[in-house]
Tab-separated table of C-alpha atoms in Angstrom:
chain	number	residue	atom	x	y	z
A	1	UNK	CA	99.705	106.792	126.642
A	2	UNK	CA	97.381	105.262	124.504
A	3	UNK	CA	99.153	102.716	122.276
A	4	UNK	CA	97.019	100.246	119.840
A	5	UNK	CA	96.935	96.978	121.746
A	6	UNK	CA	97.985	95.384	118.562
A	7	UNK	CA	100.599	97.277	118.096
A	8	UNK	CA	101.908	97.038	121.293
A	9	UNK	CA	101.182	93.595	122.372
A	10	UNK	CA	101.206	91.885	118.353
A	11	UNK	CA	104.506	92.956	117.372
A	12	UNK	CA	105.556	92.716	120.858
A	13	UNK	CA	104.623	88.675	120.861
A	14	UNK	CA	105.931	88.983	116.645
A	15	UNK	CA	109.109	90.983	117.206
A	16	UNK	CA	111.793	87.964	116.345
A	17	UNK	CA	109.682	87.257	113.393
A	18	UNK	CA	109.375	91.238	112.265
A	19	UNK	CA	113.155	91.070	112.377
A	20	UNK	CA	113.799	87.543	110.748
A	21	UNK	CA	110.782	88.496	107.740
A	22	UNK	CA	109.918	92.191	107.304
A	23	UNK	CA	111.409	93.942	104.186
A	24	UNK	CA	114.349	96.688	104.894
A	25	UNK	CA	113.987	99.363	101.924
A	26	UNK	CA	115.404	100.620	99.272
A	27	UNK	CA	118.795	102.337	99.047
A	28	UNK	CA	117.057	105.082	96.412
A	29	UNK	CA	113.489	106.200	99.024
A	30	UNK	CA	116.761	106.246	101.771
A	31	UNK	CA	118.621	108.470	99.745
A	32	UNK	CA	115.683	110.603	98.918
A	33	UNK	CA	114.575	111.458	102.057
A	34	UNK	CA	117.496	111.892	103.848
A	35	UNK	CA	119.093	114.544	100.867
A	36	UNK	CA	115.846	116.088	100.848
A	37	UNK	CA	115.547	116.301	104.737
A	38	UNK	CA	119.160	117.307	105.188
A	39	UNK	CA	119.544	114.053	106.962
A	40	UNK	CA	123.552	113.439	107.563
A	41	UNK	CA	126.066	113.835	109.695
A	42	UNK	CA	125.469	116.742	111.740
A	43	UNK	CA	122.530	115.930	112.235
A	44	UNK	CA	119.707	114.699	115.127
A	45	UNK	CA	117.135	112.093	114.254
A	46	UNK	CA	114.183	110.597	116.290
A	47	UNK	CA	112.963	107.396	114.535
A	48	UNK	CA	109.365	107.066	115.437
A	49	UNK	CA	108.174	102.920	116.269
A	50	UNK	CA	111.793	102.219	115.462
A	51	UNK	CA	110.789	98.455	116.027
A	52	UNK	CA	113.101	96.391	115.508
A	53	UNK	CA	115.216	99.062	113.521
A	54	UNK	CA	114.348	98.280	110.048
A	55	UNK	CA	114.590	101.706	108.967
A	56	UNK	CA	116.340	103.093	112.059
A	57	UNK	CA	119.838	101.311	110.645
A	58	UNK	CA	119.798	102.941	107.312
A	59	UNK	CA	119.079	106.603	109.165
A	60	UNK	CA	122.327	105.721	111.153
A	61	UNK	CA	124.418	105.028	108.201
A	62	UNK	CA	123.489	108.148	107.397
A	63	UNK	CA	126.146	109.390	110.217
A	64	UNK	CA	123.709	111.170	112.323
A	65	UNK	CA	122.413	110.716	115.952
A	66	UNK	CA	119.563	108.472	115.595
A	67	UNK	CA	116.983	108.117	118.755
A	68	UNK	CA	114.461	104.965	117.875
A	69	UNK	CA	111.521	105.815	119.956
A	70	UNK	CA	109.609	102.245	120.392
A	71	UNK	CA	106.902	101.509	123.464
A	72	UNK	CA	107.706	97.490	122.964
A	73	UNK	CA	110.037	95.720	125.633
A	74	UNK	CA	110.007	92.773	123.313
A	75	UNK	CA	110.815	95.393	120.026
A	76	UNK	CA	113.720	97.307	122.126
A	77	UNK	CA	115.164	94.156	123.060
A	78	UNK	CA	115.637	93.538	119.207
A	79	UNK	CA	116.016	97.161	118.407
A	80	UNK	CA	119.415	97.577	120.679
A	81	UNK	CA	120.764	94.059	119.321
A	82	UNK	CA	120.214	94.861	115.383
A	83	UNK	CA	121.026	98.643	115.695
A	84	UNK	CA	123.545	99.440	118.903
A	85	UNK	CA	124.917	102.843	117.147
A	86	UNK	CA	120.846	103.989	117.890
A	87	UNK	CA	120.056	105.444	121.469
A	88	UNK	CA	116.935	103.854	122.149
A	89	UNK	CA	114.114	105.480	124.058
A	90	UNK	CA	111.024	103.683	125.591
A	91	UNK	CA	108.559	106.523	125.011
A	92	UNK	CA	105.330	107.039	122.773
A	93	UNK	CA	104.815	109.486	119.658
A	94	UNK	CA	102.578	111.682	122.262
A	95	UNK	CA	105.852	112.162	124.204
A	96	UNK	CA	109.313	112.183	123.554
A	97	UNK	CA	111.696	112.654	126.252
A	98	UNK	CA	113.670	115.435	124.428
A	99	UNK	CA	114.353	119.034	124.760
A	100	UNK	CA	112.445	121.537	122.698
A	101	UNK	CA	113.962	122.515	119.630
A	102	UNK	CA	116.493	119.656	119.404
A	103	UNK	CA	115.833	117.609	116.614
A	104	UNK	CA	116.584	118.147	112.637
A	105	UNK	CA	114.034	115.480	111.194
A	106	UNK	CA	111.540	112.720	112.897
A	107	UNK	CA	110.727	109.626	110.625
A	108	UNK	CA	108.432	107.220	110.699
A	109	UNK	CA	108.530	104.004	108.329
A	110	UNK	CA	105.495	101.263	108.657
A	111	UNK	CA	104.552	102.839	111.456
A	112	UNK	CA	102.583	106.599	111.900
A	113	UNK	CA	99.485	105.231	111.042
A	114	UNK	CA	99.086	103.854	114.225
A	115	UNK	CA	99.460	107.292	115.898
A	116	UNK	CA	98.701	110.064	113.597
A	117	UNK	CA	97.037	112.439	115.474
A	118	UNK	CA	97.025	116.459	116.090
A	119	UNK	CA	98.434	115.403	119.690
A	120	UNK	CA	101.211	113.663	118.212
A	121	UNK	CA	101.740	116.267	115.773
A	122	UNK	CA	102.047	119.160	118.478
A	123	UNK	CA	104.195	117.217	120.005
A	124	UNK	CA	106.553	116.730	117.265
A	125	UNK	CA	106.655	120.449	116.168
A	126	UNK	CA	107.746	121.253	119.590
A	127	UNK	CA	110.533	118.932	119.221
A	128	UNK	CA	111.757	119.795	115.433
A	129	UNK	CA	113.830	122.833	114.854
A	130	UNK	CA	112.655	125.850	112.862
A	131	UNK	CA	111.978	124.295	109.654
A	132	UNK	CA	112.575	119.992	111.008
A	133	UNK	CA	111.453	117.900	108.563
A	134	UNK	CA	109.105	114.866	108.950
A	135	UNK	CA	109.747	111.711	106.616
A	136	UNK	CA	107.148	108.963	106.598
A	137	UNK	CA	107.810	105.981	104.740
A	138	UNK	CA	105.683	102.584	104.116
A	139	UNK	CA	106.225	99.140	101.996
A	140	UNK	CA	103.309	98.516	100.267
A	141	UNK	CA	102.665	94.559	99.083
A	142	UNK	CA	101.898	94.512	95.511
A	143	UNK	CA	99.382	92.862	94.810
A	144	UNK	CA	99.448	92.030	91.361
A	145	UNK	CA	102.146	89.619	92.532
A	146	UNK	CA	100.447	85.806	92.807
A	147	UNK	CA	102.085	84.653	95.958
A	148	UNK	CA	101.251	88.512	97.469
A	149	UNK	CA	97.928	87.374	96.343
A	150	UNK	CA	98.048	84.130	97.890
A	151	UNK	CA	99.422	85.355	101.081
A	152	UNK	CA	96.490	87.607	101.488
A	153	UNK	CA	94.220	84.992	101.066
A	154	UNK	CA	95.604	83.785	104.197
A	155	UNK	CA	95.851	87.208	106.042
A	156	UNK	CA	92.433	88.168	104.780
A	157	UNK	CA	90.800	85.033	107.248
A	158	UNK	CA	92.101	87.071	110.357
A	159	UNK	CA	91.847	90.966	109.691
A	160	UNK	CA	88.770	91.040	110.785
A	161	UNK	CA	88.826	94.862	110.389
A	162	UNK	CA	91.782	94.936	112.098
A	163	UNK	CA	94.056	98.491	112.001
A	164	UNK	CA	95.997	98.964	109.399
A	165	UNK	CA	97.450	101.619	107.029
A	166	UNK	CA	95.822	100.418	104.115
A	167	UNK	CA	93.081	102.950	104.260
A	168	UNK	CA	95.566	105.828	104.166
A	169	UNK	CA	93.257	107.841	107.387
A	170	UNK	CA	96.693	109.628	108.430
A	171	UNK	CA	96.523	111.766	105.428
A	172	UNK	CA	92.892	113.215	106.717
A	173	UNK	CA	95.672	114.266	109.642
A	174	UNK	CA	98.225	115.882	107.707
A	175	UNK	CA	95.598	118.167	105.573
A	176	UNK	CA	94.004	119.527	108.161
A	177	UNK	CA	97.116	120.592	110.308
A	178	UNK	CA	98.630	123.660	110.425
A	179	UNK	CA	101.837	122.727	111.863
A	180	UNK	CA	103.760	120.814	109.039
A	181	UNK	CA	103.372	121.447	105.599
A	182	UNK	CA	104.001	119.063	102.056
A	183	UNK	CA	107.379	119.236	100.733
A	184	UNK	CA	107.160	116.194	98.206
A	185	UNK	CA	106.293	112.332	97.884
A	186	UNK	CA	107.579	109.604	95.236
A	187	UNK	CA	107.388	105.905	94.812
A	188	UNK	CA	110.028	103.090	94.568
A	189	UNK	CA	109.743	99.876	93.296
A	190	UNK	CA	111.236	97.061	95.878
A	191	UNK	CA	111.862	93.622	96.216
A	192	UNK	CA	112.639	91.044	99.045
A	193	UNK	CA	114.361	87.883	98.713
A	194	UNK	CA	113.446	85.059	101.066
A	195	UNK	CA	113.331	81.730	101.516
A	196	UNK	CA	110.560	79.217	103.170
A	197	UNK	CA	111.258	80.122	106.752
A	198	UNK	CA	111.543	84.032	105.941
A	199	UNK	CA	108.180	83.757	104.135
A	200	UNK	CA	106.429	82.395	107.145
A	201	UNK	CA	107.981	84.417	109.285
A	202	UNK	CA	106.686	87.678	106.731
A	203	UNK	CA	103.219	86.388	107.500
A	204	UNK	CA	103.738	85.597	111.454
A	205	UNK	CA	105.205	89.601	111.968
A	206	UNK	CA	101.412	90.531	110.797
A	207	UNK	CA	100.023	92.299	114.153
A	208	UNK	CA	96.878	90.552	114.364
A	209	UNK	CA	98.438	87.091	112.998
A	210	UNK	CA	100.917	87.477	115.979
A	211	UNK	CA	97.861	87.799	117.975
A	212	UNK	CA	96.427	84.805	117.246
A	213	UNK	CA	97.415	81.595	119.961
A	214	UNK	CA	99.933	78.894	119.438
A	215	UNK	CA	97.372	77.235	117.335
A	216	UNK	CA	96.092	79.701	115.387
A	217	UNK	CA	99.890	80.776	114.175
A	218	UNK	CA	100.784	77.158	113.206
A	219	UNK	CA	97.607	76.884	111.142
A	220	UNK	CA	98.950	80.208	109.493
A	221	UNK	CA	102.076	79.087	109.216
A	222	UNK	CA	100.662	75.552	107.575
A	223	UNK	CA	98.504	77.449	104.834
A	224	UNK	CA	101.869	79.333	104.055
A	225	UNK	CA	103.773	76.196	103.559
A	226	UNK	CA	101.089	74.986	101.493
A	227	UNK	CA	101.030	77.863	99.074
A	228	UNK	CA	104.489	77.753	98.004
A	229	UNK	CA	104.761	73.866	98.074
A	230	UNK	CA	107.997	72.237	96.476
A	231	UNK	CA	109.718	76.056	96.097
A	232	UNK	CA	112.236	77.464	98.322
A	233	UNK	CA	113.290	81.023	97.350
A	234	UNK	CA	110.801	83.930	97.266
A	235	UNK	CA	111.490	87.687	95.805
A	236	UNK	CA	108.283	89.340	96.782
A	237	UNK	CA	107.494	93.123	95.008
A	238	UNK	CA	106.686	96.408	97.104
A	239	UNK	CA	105.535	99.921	96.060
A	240	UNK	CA	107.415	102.026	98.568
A	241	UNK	CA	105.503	105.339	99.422
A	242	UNK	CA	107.629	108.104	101.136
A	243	UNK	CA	105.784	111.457	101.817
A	244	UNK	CA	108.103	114.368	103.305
A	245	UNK	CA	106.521	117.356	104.972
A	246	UNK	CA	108.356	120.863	106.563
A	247	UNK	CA	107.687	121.973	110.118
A	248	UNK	CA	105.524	125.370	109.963
């Protein structure tokens, strides 16, 4: 299937750091979604670019059967040591190796940018239940924040137009499909405490800044250092964006 070689290959090469420096979220955009999708204990979940399980571990506190669908050896490997209650599934969002009709609710957090297609979107009404829900979820750096600013200073030298869900192009997606249809969005307000070696590693889990060679990454890592010289704890702010939508 046709996977975004910096998704696959980036966070591959970045998984420890994704797990050691990417935010989880918060308890209240869990709780939302999950009431709101009838998420619980009866239930079946597929977790869509489960990654390293950031968001797969709060869907199985939840109590339901979680699958975290991830294409990345390097991301399963840290996926089935942070989250073993998950079944993990090396598959793509184009297709899931799951009956028709078994699933309650698919979810995707930092991740359905990368795939949001009417393929993928076929695919996943055939796999929902009459009336599934789909739960998409993102942390959102906020910038008004000086070190977020600082650290995209840095990040800004390598996008170099570089994918990213920034320019919200899934939503062109979900208006023009027929198969699921809005059921609500909110914001939450989030923050992440780290210290020196978190904050690099924040930076490092960036797909294109994984990308980069051994060189490359250390200079990263250097202009990091040098931005929060003589500190050593971080809280850094997110807008959290969760959009639910009903399978038509």
């Amino acid at each position: 299937m046709g996977i975004h070689e910096a998704a696959l290959n980036g966070f591959g090469r970045g998984a420890p750091a994704y797990e050691r420096g990417r935010p989880s979220y918060p308890a209240e955009a869990v709780g939302w979604m999950t009431e709101r999708l009838g998420i619980g204990a009866m239930s079946t979940v597929v977790d869509l670019g489960a990654g390293t399980g950031k968001f797969t571990r709060a869907l199985v506190a939840s109590g339901a059967r979680v699958y975290g669908v991830e294409p990345s050896p390097e991301m399963r490997e840290q996926l089935r040591g942070a989250v073993p209650a998950a079944t993990v599934l090396n598959a793509t969002a184009e297709a899931i190796p799951l009956p028709d009709g078994s699933v309650d609710a698919v979810t995707a957090a930092q991740a359905f940018h990368w795939f949001a297609t009417e393929r993928v979107l076929g695919e996943l009404q055939r796999l929902l239940r009459d009336g599934g829900g789909l739960g998409l979820i993102w942390n959102r750096r906020d910038m008004s924040d000086p070190i977020q600013q600082a650290l995209e200073s840095i990040v800004a030298q390598h996008r170099a137009g570089a994918f990213g869900h920034e320019s919200d192009r899934w939503m062109d997606t979900m208006k023009a499909t027929r198969r699921f249809s809005p059921i609500g969005e909110r914001q939450f307000s989030y923050e992440q405490s780290l210290d020196r070696a978190g904050l690099r590693d924040r930076v490092l889990s960036i797909s294109f800044i994984a990308m980069l060679d051994d060189a490359g990454r250390r200079a990263v890592a250097e202009e990091v250092d040098a931005v929060v010289a003589g500190e050593t704890a971080f809280r850094l702010p997110y807008r959290t964006e969760v959009y639910l939508f009903r399978r038509t």
